[in-house]
């Protein structure tokens, strides 16, 4: 598999090169398990999943800009709503926010 990352300037990396490019990891993850590159890429507690999510969000926003979409905003707060009408998987927290909003798509 080939991975392209923003931190490498868009260069394509093989899986091994990608794992080698991950910064030095502490011996133990925040979840308490031993740390490794594979663990860091799948653990939801260590922060790497958030970094990957944010990189995808930023890449989509950049593509929307190239497509001529206007008024792109990231992490905009959602308006409060009655959580009784939401699907159980929806986030009804007061700080719930959208990844990207835009006008003109």
XYZ file of C-alpha atoms in Angstrom:
105
model
C 0.000 0.000 0.000
C 1.153 3.509 -0.749
C 0.366 6.372 1.617
C 0.553 10.077 0.826
C 0.871 12.395 3.803
C 0.850 16.141 4.222
C 3.849 15.998 6.558
C 5.998 14.547 3.762
C 4.970 17.256 1.320
C 2.652 14.929 -0.595
C 5.296 12.325 -1.400
C 4.079 8.772 -1.638
C 5.438 6.336 0.914
C 5.339 2.574 1.137
C 3.877 1.102 4.341
C 7.364 0.488 5.744
C 8.517 4.025 4.879
C 5.364 5.419 6.477
C 5.948 3.488 9.702
C 9.605 4.575 9.707
C 8.456 8.213 9.308
C 6.335 8.098 12.471
C 8.119 10.045 15.204
C 9.684 8.198 18.112
C 6.906 6.741 20.213
C 6.906 6.318 23.971
C 7.262 2.694 25.120
C 3.711 2.671 26.491
C 0.595 4.140 24.916
C -1.820 6.307 26.902
C -4.217 3.328 26.924
C -1.616 1.271 28.839
C -0.705 -1.132 26.021
C 2.831 -1.405 24.661
C 3.309 1.114 21.859
C 4.232 0.336 18.267
C 3.606 1.998 14.916
C 0.723 -0.388 14.221
C -0.796 0.255 17.651
C -0.432 4.039 17.255
C -2.320 3.902 13.956
C -5.301 2.061 15.441
C -5.532 3.141 19.098
C -8.200 5.763 19.775
C -6.504 7.049 22.909
C -3.022 7.996 21.734
C -3.926 10.925 19.475
C -2.800 9.547 16.116
C -6.376 8.732 15.053
C -7.293 12.377 15.689
C -4.284 13.528 13.670
C -5.338 11.258 10.778
C -8.922 12.528 10.986
C -7.760 16.148 10.972
C -5.469 15.519 8.010
C -8.346 14.073 5.977
C -10.553 17.031 7.004
C -7.856 19.519 5.972
C -7.252 17.728 2.664
C -10.973 17.780 1.809
C -11.142 21.501 2.672
C -8.154 22.143 0.415
C -9.741 20.208 -2.456
C -12.956 22.203 -2.007
C -10.915 25.402 -2.268
C -9.356 24.218 -5.551
C -12.874 23.395 -6.795
C -13.895 27.017 -6.264
C -16.076 26.463 -3.209
C -16.509 29.581 -1.094
C -16.741 30.217 2.644
C -15.102 27.019 3.856
C -15.031 26.677 7.627
C -13.609 23.866 9.735
C -14.879 22.687 13.130
C -17.918 24.996 13.188
C -20.182 24.441 16.210
C -23.585 22.898 15.566
C -26.683 24.682 16.776
C -28.200 23.183 19.918
C -31.054 20.771 19.256
C -33.453 18.434 20.974
C -31.444 15.202 21.214
C -34.664 13.125 21.454
C -35.061 13.499 17.666
C -31.505 12.468 16.840
C -30.272 9.040 15.848
C -28.511 7.403 18.843
C -25.140 7.606 17.057
C -25.377 11.397 16.618
C -23.442 13.718 18.892
C -25.831 15.885 20.908
C -23.162 17.459 23.135
C -23.120 21.233 23.549
C -19.689 21.368 21.853
C -20.661 19.150 18.879
C -19.261 20.507 15.625
C -19.095 19.766 11.931
C -15.841 18.851 10.265
C -16.352 21.167 7.282
C -19.009 23.631 6.182
C -19.012 25.441 2.856
C -21.109 27.557 0.489
C -21.251 27.119 -3.264
C -20.694 23.400 -3.673
